[in-house]
Amino acid sequence: MFEHVETYPGDPILSLMDDYQRDPRADKVNLSIGFYYDGAGQVPVLSSVRQARALLEARAETANLYLPMDGHGGFREAVQRYLFADSDNPRIVTLQSVGGSGALRVGADFLKRWYPDSQVWVSDPTWDNHLAIFQGAGFGVNRYPYLDASGQQVDFQRLLQVFATLPANSIVLLHACCHNPTGVDLAPGQWDALYAVCRERSLIPFLDAAYLGLGEGLDEDAYAIRALARAGITGLVSNSFSKVFSLYGERVGSLSVVCDSVEIAGRVAGQLKGTVRTNYSNPPRHGAELVATIFSDVGLNALWREELDAMRERMLAMRRALYERVKPLDLDYLLRQKGMFSYTGLSAAAVDRIRERHGVYLIRSGRMCVAGLNESNLDQVARALSDH
Ligand code: LMR
């Protein structure tokens, strides 16, 4: 039995993380997976999270019951307010998910059930797992053009031209901010124009938001999400709290669906619960309780916002510092691209050489996680970028 089972080729990001962990070199530098490291090279435990954990531990002990299928009620309400700046919009359904990937998968399963003939369109390039998740849900996945020939800005006209040819009910996957892997985002006016095409062509936008607050600031980075709700079209939003709360292992995220009416939202909410019940029944409790505690406490919320701002500012400082270190190469993309990732334009072969010669790990697409830079490894990374 199982003789015919094929070898899993591995995931390009997670496999590289395994290679990094096996690498015996003491001075290896991880600029591959999207972890936020602090200036000392550690994945931090945020003070807001530590304090929320202490508050939860001080409560009278309660039985560890299942959460509802759609998750923790206080979490869902707070997350909807955080994403849309509006927790009372009854046209929006928000449920707790198992990280951002879980939200994508529940959204994909739901869409496949109700739009079985649709196809999915993702940006070229995109996060590799987008393709795998939607293909895994049974969709045909196509790519739409994203960057222009310079590789440093969105080729918006070409993108719109492609969207204008898509069949009705096509699902278009978009990155709400801090595009992964390029760090190149749409401007507010471009989002508005894109939603107008979605309305005209009856497309279904699915926004993936894993880096809110790490680009320009929370409100700026949430523009695409809030504009979607304002545009009066239907769309989905997957959201991850892995990076912004440094809660990777808790698998805490959310899925929102913006519907045309309150009545439709009620039915969508029910079907989403059914999708969850047949996948993993209900989500885990602890991460959602931590996030809900922080969102519901004015002091903790303010502390978390400061911590989020500090993460963003440290990454900006590292972008500037690396740019200065390699000034003759004029890598101005470091200054222009937003969020955790920079798209270096390096070939897979160059990335391999950099890893072998210098112990500096980038994703083979040329993506560099700038959150892994710190004062102790900047010189080494600068040397690596100048020698491949
Ligand atoms: C990444 O893009 O590196 C992160 O989102 C981690 C992952 O799961 O791939």
Short mmCIF file of C-alpha atoms and ligand atoms in Angstrom, two decimals:
data_model
loop_
_atom_site.label_atom_id
_atom_site.label_comp_id
_atom_site.label_asym_id
_atom_site.label_seq_id
_atom_site.Cartn_x
_atom_site.Cartn_y
_atom_site.Cartn_z
CA MET A 1 0.00 0.00 0.00
CA PHE A 2 1.03 3.62 -0.61
CA GLU A 3 3.61 2.40 -3.14
CA HIS A 4 2.34 5.02 -5.56
CA VAL A 5 2.69 7.95 -3.14
CA GLU A 6 5.03 10.50 -4.65
CA THR A 7 7.75 12.40 -2.79
CA TYR A 8 6.60 15.79 -1.50
CA PRO A 9 8.85 18.34 -3.21
CA GLY A 10 8.81 20.53 -0.08
CA ASP A 11 7.85 24.17 0.34
CA PRO A 12 10.41 26.66 -0.98
CA ILE A 13 10.28 28.81 2.17
CA LEU A 14 9.91 26.21 4.93
CA SER A 15 12.48 23.83 3.36
CA LEU A 16 15.04 26.63 3.30
CA MET A 17 14.35 27.27 6.99
CA ASP A 18 15.20 23.60 7.66
CA ASP A 19 18.46 24.01 5.69
CA TYR A 20 19.27 27.13 7.70
CA GLN A 21 18.74 25.32 10.97
CA ARG A 22 21.03 22.48 9.86
CA ASP A 23 23.79 24.88 8.73
CA PRO A 24 26.64 24.57 11.31
CA ARG A 25 28.16 28.00 10.56
CA ALA A 26 28.03 30.26 13.64
CA ASP A 27 27.76 33.44 11.57
CA LYS A 28 24.86 32.31 9.31
CA VAL A 29 22.22 34.98 8.68
CA ASN A 30 18.55 34.19 8.12
CA LEU A 31 16.94 36.62 5.65
CA SER A 32 14.59 33.98 4.27
CA ILE A 33 11.33 33.23 6.11
CA GLY A 34 9.11 36.13 7.18
CA PHE A 35 10.02 36.29 10.85
CA TYR A 36 10.49 39.66 12.53
CA TYR A 37 13.78 39.55 14.43
CA ASP A 38 14.71 42.33 16.87
CA GLY A 39 18.04 44.20 16.90
CA ALA A 40 19.60 41.38 18.93
CA GLY A 41 18.60 38.80 16.30
CA GLN A 42 15.78 37.31 18.43
CA VAL A 43 12.14 36.75 17.50
CA PRO A 44 10.69 38.93 20.28
CA VAL A 45 7.95 38.26 22.81
CA LEU A 46 6.09 41.58 22.74
CA SER A 47 5.58 43.30 26.12
CA SER A 48 1.89 43.76 25.28
CA VAL A 49 1.60 40.00 24.71
CA ARG A 50 3.53 39.21 27.90
CA GLN A 51 1.19 41.45 29.91
CA ALA A 52 -1.93 40.00 28.25
CA ARG A 53 -0.67 36.50 29.08
CA ALA A 54 -0.22 37.51 32.73
CA LEU A 55 -3.78 38.92 32.82
CA LEU A 56 -5.17 35.69 31.37
CA GLU A 57 -3.20 33.57 33.81
CA ALA A 58 -4.46 35.61 36.77
CA ARG A 59 -8.10 34.83 35.91
CA ALA A 60 -9.97 32.23 37.89
CA GLU A 61 -9.34 28.91 36.18
CA THR A 62 -12.04 28.03 33.68
CA ALA A 63 -12.70 24.81 31.81
CA ASN A 64 -10.94 24.71 28.44
CA LEU A 65 -14.06 24.37 26.32
CA TYR A 66 -14.26 24.38 22.54
CA LEU A 67 -14.63 27.79 20.96
CA PRO A 68 -17.58 28.23 18.57
CA MET A 69 -16.87 27.21 14.95
CA ASP A 70 -16.34 30.86 13.99
CA GLY A 71 -14.10 31.53 16.99
CA HIS A 72 -13.89 33.83 20.00
CA GLY A 73 -16.68 36.45 19.94
CA GLY A 74 -14.66 39.30 21.48
CA PHE A 75 -11.79 38.56 19.10
CA ARG A 76 -14.04 38.60 16.04
CA GLU A 77 -15.59 41.94 16.99
CA ALA A 78 -12.24 43.55 17.81
CA VAL A 79 -10.63 42.26 14.62
CA GLN A 80 -13.41 43.62 12.46
CA ARG A 81 -12.94 47.03 14.09
CA TYR A 82 -9.16 46.78 13.56
CA LEU A 83 -9.43 45.81 9.90
CA PHE A 84 -12.35 47.95 8.76
CA ALA A 85 -12.33 50.68 11.45
CA ASP A 86 -15.97 49.61 11.90
CA SER A 87 -17.16 46.66 14.02
CA ASP A 88 -20.86 47.30 13.45
CA ASN A 89 -21.13 46.84 9.70
CA PRO A 90 -23.62 43.95 9.49
CA ARG A 91 -22.72 43.34 5.83
CA ILE A 92 -19.29 42.08 6.97
CA VAL A 93 -18.77 38.62 8.43
CA THR A 94 -15.53 37.98 10.37
CA LEU A 95 -14.43 34.64 11.76
CA GLN A 96 -11.32 33.55 13.62
CA SER A 97 -8.98 31.38 11.56
CA VAL A 98 -5.95 29.16 12.01
CA GLY A 99 -3.42 31.82 10.96
CA GLY A 100 -3.53 33.66 7.64
CA SER A 101 -3.06 30.43 5.67
CA GLY A 102 -6.09 28.91 7.40
CA ALA A 103 -8.13 31.97 6.43
CA LEU A 104 -7.03 31.61 2.81
CA ARG A 105 -7.94 27.95 2.79
CA VAL A 106 -11.37 28.38 4.43
CA GLY A 107 -12.06 31.22 1.98
CA ALA A 108 -10.88 29.07 -0.93
CA ASP A 109 -13.02 26.08 0.13
CA PHE A 110 -16.05 28.34 0.55
CA LEU A 111 -15.53 29.94 -2.88
CA LYS A 112 -15.01 26.57 -4.57
CA ARG A 113 -18.32 25.34 -3.20
CA TRP A 114 -20.32 28.37 -4.38
CA TYR A 115 -18.30 29.34 -7.49
CA PRO A 116 -17.12 25.93 -8.71
CA ASP A 117 -16.43 27.16 -12.26
CA SER A 118 -14.39 30.23 -11.30
CA GLN A 119 -10.65 30.47 -11.67
CA VAL A 120 -8.18 32.27 -9.42
CA TRP A 121 -5.70 34.95 -10.52
CA VAL A 122 -2.62 35.74 -8.44
CA SER A 123 0.09 38.34 -9.01
CA ASP A 124 3.26 37.30 -10.82
CA PRO A 125 5.19 36.87 -8.55
CA THR A 126 3.35 36.03 -5.35
CA TRP A 127 3.82 34.05 -2.13
CA ASP A 128 4.30 30.44 -3.33
CA ASN A 129 1.73 29.07 -0.92
CA HIS A 130 -1.04 31.14 -2.56
CA LEU A 131 -0.80 28.88 -5.61
CA ALA A 132 -0.67 25.72 -3.51
CA ILE A 133 -3.63 26.69 -1.30
CA PHE A 134 -5.99 27.58 -4.16
CA GLN A 135 -4.88 24.62 -6.27
CA GLY A 136 -5.34 22.44 -3.20
CA ALA A 137 -8.94 23.69 -2.96
CA GLY A 138 -9.45 22.55 -6.57
CA PHE A 139 -9.10 25.86 -8.43
CA GLY A 140 -7.23 26.52 -11.65
CA VAL A 141 -4.73 29.26 -10.73
CA ASN A 142 -3.44 31.81 -13.26
CA ARG A 143 -1.08 34.75 -12.91
CA TYR A 144 -1.64 38.42 -13.68
CA PRO A 145 1.29 40.76 -14.46
CA TYR A 146 2.40 42.83 -11.51
CA LEU A 147 5.73 44.63 -11.89
CA ASP A 148 6.90 46.69 -14.86
CA ALA A 149 10.17 46.04 -16.69
CA SER A 150 12.19 47.95 -14.07
CA GLY A 151 10.93 45.43 -11.52
CA GLN A 152 10.49 48.29 -9.05
CA GLN A 153 6.93 49.48 -9.63
CA VAL A 154 3.51 48.07 -10.40
CA ASP A 155 2.63 47.99 -14.09
CA PHE A 156 -0.82 49.19 -13.21
CA GLN A 157 -2.14 49.77 -16.73
CA ARG A 158 -1.24 46.22 -17.77
CA LEU A 159 -2.73 44.81 -14.58
CA LEU A 160 -6.01 46.67 -15.19
CA GLN A 161 -6.07 45.60 -18.84
CA VAL A 162 -5.86 41.96 -17.76
CA PHE A 163 -8.53 42.40 -15.08
CA ALA A 164 -10.80 43.97 -17.70
CA THR A 165 -10.68 40.75 -19.76
CA LEU A 166 -11.41 38.28 -16.94
CA PRO A 167 -14.70 36.36 -16.92
CA ALA A 168 -17.32 37.35 -14.35
CA ASN A 169 -16.79 35.79 -10.89
CA SER A 170 -13.04 35.36 -11.40
CA ILE A 171 -11.28 35.50 -8.03
CA VAL A 172 -8.39 37.99 -7.94
CA LEU A 173 -5.93 37.57 -5.10
CA LEU A 174 -4.30 40.83 -3.98
CA HIS A 175 -1.88 41.74 -1.21
CA ALA A 176 -3.44 44.40 1.03
CA CYS A 177 -0.01 45.91 1.76
CA CYS A 178 3.70 44.99 1.89
CA HIS A 179 3.40 42.77 -1.20
CA ASN A 180 5.13 39.43 -0.65
CA PRO A 181 7.70 38.98 -2.21
CA THR A 182 8.23 42.35 -3.95
CA GLY A 183 7.51 44.99 -1.29
CA VAL A 184 5.85 47.02 -4.08
CA ASP A 185 2.28 48.14 -3.33
CA LEU A 186 -0.63 49.84 -5.11
CA ALA A 187 -1.28 53.50 -4.26
CA PRO A 188 -4.69 54.47 -2.77
CA GLY A 189 -5.97 55.87 -6.10
CA GLN A 190 -4.97 52.62 -7.82
CA TRP A 191 -6.98 50.58 -5.33
CA ASP A 192 -10.03 52.72 -6.07
CA ALA A 193 -9.57 52.27 -9.83
CA LEU A 194 -9.08 48.52 -9.39
CA TYR A 195 -12.26 48.15 -7.34
CA ALA A 196 -14.17 50.05 -10.07
CA VAL A 197 -13.02 47.38 -12.57
CA CYS A 198 -13.95 44.62 -10.10
CA ARG A 199 -17.46 46.10 -9.88
CA GLU A 200 -17.78 46.50 -13.65
CA ARG A 201 -16.54 42.96 -14.40
CA SER A 202 -18.11 41.25 -11.34
CA LEU A 203 -14.72 40.05 -10.09
CA ILE A 204 -14.24 38.79 -6.53
CA PRO A 205 -11.22 40.43 -4.84
CA PHE A 206 -9.56 38.36 -2.11
CA LEU A 207 -7.13 40.49 -0.09
CA ASP A 208 -4.36 38.85 1.89
CA ALA A 209 -3.19 40.97 4.85
CA ALA A 210 -0.30 39.62 6.91
CA TYR A 211 1.77 42.77 7.44
CA LEU A 212 -0.61 45.58 8.43
CA GLY A 213 1.35 48.31 10.19
CA LEU A 214 4.73 47.13 8.94
CA GLY A 215 4.63 49.19 5.71
CA GLU A 216 3.68 52.80 6.37
CA GLY A 217 1.47 52.56 9.47
CA LEU A 218 -1.67 50.74 10.49
CA ASP A 219 -4.23 53.10 8.96
CA GLU A 220 -2.23 53.66 5.75
CA ASP A 221 -1.68 49.91 5.32
CA ALA A 222 -5.37 49.16 5.89
CA TYR A 223 -6.44 51.46 3.02
CA ALA A 224 -7.15 48.62 0.58
CA ILE A 225 -9.33 46.79 3.13
CA ARG A 226 -11.37 49.82 4.14
CA ALA A 227 -11.73 50.97 0.52
CA LEU A 228 -13.07 47.51 -0.38
CA ALA A 229 -15.86 47.88 2.20
CA ARG A 230 -16.58 51.43 0.98
CA ALA A 231 -16.61 50.39 -2.69
CA GLY A 232 -19.86 48.50 -2.20
CA ILE A 233 -18.54 45.29 -3.77
CA THR A 234 -18.24 41.78 -2.43
CA GLY A 235 -14.77 40.60 -1.38
CA LEU A 236 -12.79 38.56 1.11
CA VAL A 237 -9.96 39.50 3.48
CA SER A 238 -7.58 37.00 5.09
CA ASN A 239 -5.56 38.40 7.96
CA SER A 240 -2.66 37.04 10.00
CA PHE A 241 -1.49 38.07 13.46
CA SER A 242 1.71 35.99 13.23
CA LYS A 243 4.06 38.86 12.41
CA VAL A 244 2.36 41.91 13.92
CA PHE A 245 1.94 40.28 17.36
CA SER A 246 4.96 37.97 17.00
CA LEU A 247 2.57 35.06 17.68
CA TYR A 248 3.65 32.70 14.89
CA GLY A 249 3.06 29.44 16.74
CA GLU A 250 -0.38 30.41 18.06
CA ARG A 251 -1.81 30.30 14.52
CA VAL A 252 -4.12 33.24 15.01
CA GLY A 253 -5.77 35.04 12.12
CA SER A 254 -9.13 35.93 10.65
CA LEU A 255 -11.24 35.74 7.53
CA SER A 256 -13.73 38.48 6.66
CA VAL A 257 -16.27 38.50 3.86
CA VAL A 258 -17.82 41.78 2.76
CA CYS A 259 -21.30 40.97 1.43
CA ASP A 260 -23.92 42.89 -0.53
CA SER A 261 -26.59 42.73 2.16
CA VAL A 262 -27.14 41.80 5.79
CA GLU A 263 -29.30 38.90 4.72
CA ILE A 264 -26.58 37.42 2.47
CA ALA A 265 -24.00 38.00 5.21
CA GLY A 266 -26.07 35.79 7.53
CA ARG A 267 -26.06 32.90 5.05
CA VAL A 268 -22.36 33.34 4.25
CA ALA A 269 -21.57 33.29 8.00
CA GLY A 270 -23.44 29.99 8.33
CA GLN A 271 -21.69 28.38 5.36
CA LEU A 272 -18.28 29.52 6.62
CA LYS A 273 -19.01 27.79 9.93
CA GLY A 274 -19.84 24.64 7.96
CA THR A 275 -16.52 24.91 6.11
CA VAL A 276 -14.66 25.20 9.42
CA ARG A 277 -16.59 22.32 11.01
CA THR A 278 -15.57 19.99 8.20
CA ASN A 279 -11.92 21.10 8.31
CA TYR A 280 -10.86 21.44 11.95
CA SER A 281 -14.19 21.94 13.77
CA ASN A 282 -13.24 25.08 15.69
CA PRO A 283 -10.11 27.20 16.15
CA PRO A 284 -7.66 27.21 19.07
CA ARG A 285 -8.36 29.47 22.01
CA HIS A 286 -5.19 30.92 23.48
CA GLY A 287 -3.85 33.16 20.69
CA ALA A 288 -7.28 34.69 20.10
CA GLU A 289 -7.65 35.39 23.82
CA LEU A 290 -4.29 37.15 23.86
CA VAL A 291 -5.17 39.34 20.87
CA ALA A 292 -8.68 40.07 22.17
CA THR A 293 -7.23 41.05 25.57
CA ILE A 294 -4.83 43.51 23.93
CA PHE A 295 -7.47 44.99 21.65
CA SER A 296 -9.94 45.46 24.51
CA ASP A 297 -7.54 47.15 26.94
CA VAL A 298 -6.74 50.79 26.11
CA GLY A 299 -3.29 50.65 27.75
CA LEU A 300 -2.26 47.36 26.19
CA ASN A 301 -3.56 48.44 22.82
CA ALA A 302 -1.47 51.64 22.97
CA LEU A 303 1.58 49.62 24.06
CA TRP A 304 1.12 47.18 21.17
CA ARG A 305 0.78 50.05 18.68
CA GLU A 306 4.10 51.44 19.97
CA GLU A 307 5.71 48.03 19.59
CA LEU A 308 4.34 47.68 16.06
CA ASP A 309 5.66 51.15 15.16
CA ALA A 310 9.06 50.22 16.59
CA MET A 311 9.21 47.05 14.44
CA ARG A 312 8.42 49.06 11.32
CA GLU A 313 10.93 51.78 12.19
CA ARG A 314 13.69 49.28 12.91
CA MET A 315 13.17 47.66 9.53
CA LEU A 316 13.27 51.08 7.84
CA ALA A 317 16.52 51.88 9.67
CA MET A 318 18.01 48.57 8.53
CA ARG A 319 16.96 49.25 4.93
CA ARG A 320 18.74 52.62 5.08
CA ALA A 321 21.82 51.17 6.80
CA LEU A 322 22.21 48.38 4.22
CA TYR A 323 21.69 50.87 1.39
CA GLU A 324 24.51 53.01 2.80
CA ARG A 325 26.80 49.97 3.25
CA VAL A 326 26.43 49.02 -0.44
CA LYS A 327 26.12 52.56 -1.82
CA PRO A 328 28.22 51.95 -4.97
CA LEU A 329 25.70 49.26 -6.01
CA ASP A 330 22.91 51.87 -5.78
CA LEU A 331 20.31 49.41 -4.43
CA ASP A 332 17.63 52.09 -4.13
CA TYR A 333 14.90 49.43 -4.11
CA LEU A 334 15.89 48.98 -0.46
CA LEU A 335 14.53 52.45 0.25
CA ARG A 336 11.45 52.24 -1.97
CA GLN A 337 10.00 48.81 -1.19
CA LYS A 338 7.69 48.45 1.81
CA GLY A 339 7.47 46.05 4.72
CA MET A 340 9.37 42.93 5.63
CA PHE A 341 10.62 42.02 2.19
CA SER A 342 12.86 43.42 -0.50
CA TYR A 343 12.97 41.95 -3.94
CA THR A 344 16.61 42.02 -4.92
CA GLY A 345 16.33 40.86 -8.53
CA LEU A 346 19.06 38.27 -7.77
CA SER A 347 18.81 35.03 -9.72
CA ALA A 348 18.35 31.70 -7.92
CA ALA A 349 21.96 30.85 -8.83
CA ALA A 350 23.22 34.10 -7.24
CA VAL A 351 21.13 33.42 -4.12
CA ASP A 352 22.70 29.94 -3.93
CA ARG A 353 26.21 31.38 -4.23
CA ILE A 354 25.52 33.96 -1.52
CA ARG A 355 24.28 31.22 0.80
CA GLU A 356 27.23 28.92 0.08
CA ARG A 357 29.95 31.59 0.26
CA HIS A 358 28.62 33.86 2.99
CA GLY A 359 26.03 31.87 4.98
CA VAL A 360 23.38 34.50 4.11
CA TYR A 361 19.99 32.93 3.39
CA LEU A 362 17.55 34.58 0.96
CA ILE A 363 14.57 32.93 -0.78
CA ARG A 364 15.57 31.63 -4.23
CA SER A 365 13.12 34.06 -5.87
CA GLY A 366 15.55 36.78 -4.75
CA ARG A 367 13.38 37.83 -1.79
CA MET A 368 15.24 39.17 1.23
CA CYS A 369 13.59 39.49 4.65
CA VAL A 370 14.95 42.83 5.88
CA ALA A 371 13.64 42.07 9.38
CA GLY A 372 16.59 39.68 9.78
CA LEU A 373 19.13 42.50 9.43
CA ASN A 374 20.84 43.92 12.50
CA GLU A 375 23.97 45.89 13.40
CA SER A 376 25.97 42.67 13.85
CA ASN A 377 25.25 41.18 10.42
CA LEU A 378 24.96 44.26 8.17
CA ASP A 379 28.62 44.15 7.07
CA GLN A 380 28.41 40.46 6.27
CA VAL A 381 25.20 40.93 4.26
CA ALA A 382 26.71 43.93 2.44
CA ARG A 383 29.75 41.81 1.53
CA ALA A 384 27.46 39.03 0.32
CA LEU A 385 25.45 41.38 -1.90
CA SER A 386 28.66 42.67 -3.44
CA ASP A 387 30.08 39.19 -4.08
CA HIS A 388 27.96 36.71 -5.99
C1 LMR B 1 6.88 34.00 4.48
O1 LMR B 1 6.41 34.41 3.40
O2 LMR B 1 8.08 33.81 4.67
C2 LMR B 1 5.95 33.77 5.63
O3 LMR B 1 4.66 34.11 5.30
C3 LMR B 1 6.08 32.43 6.24
C4 LMR B 1 5.47 31.33 5.44
O4 LMR B 1 4.62 30.62 5.97
O5 LMR B 1 5.84 31.15 4.26
#
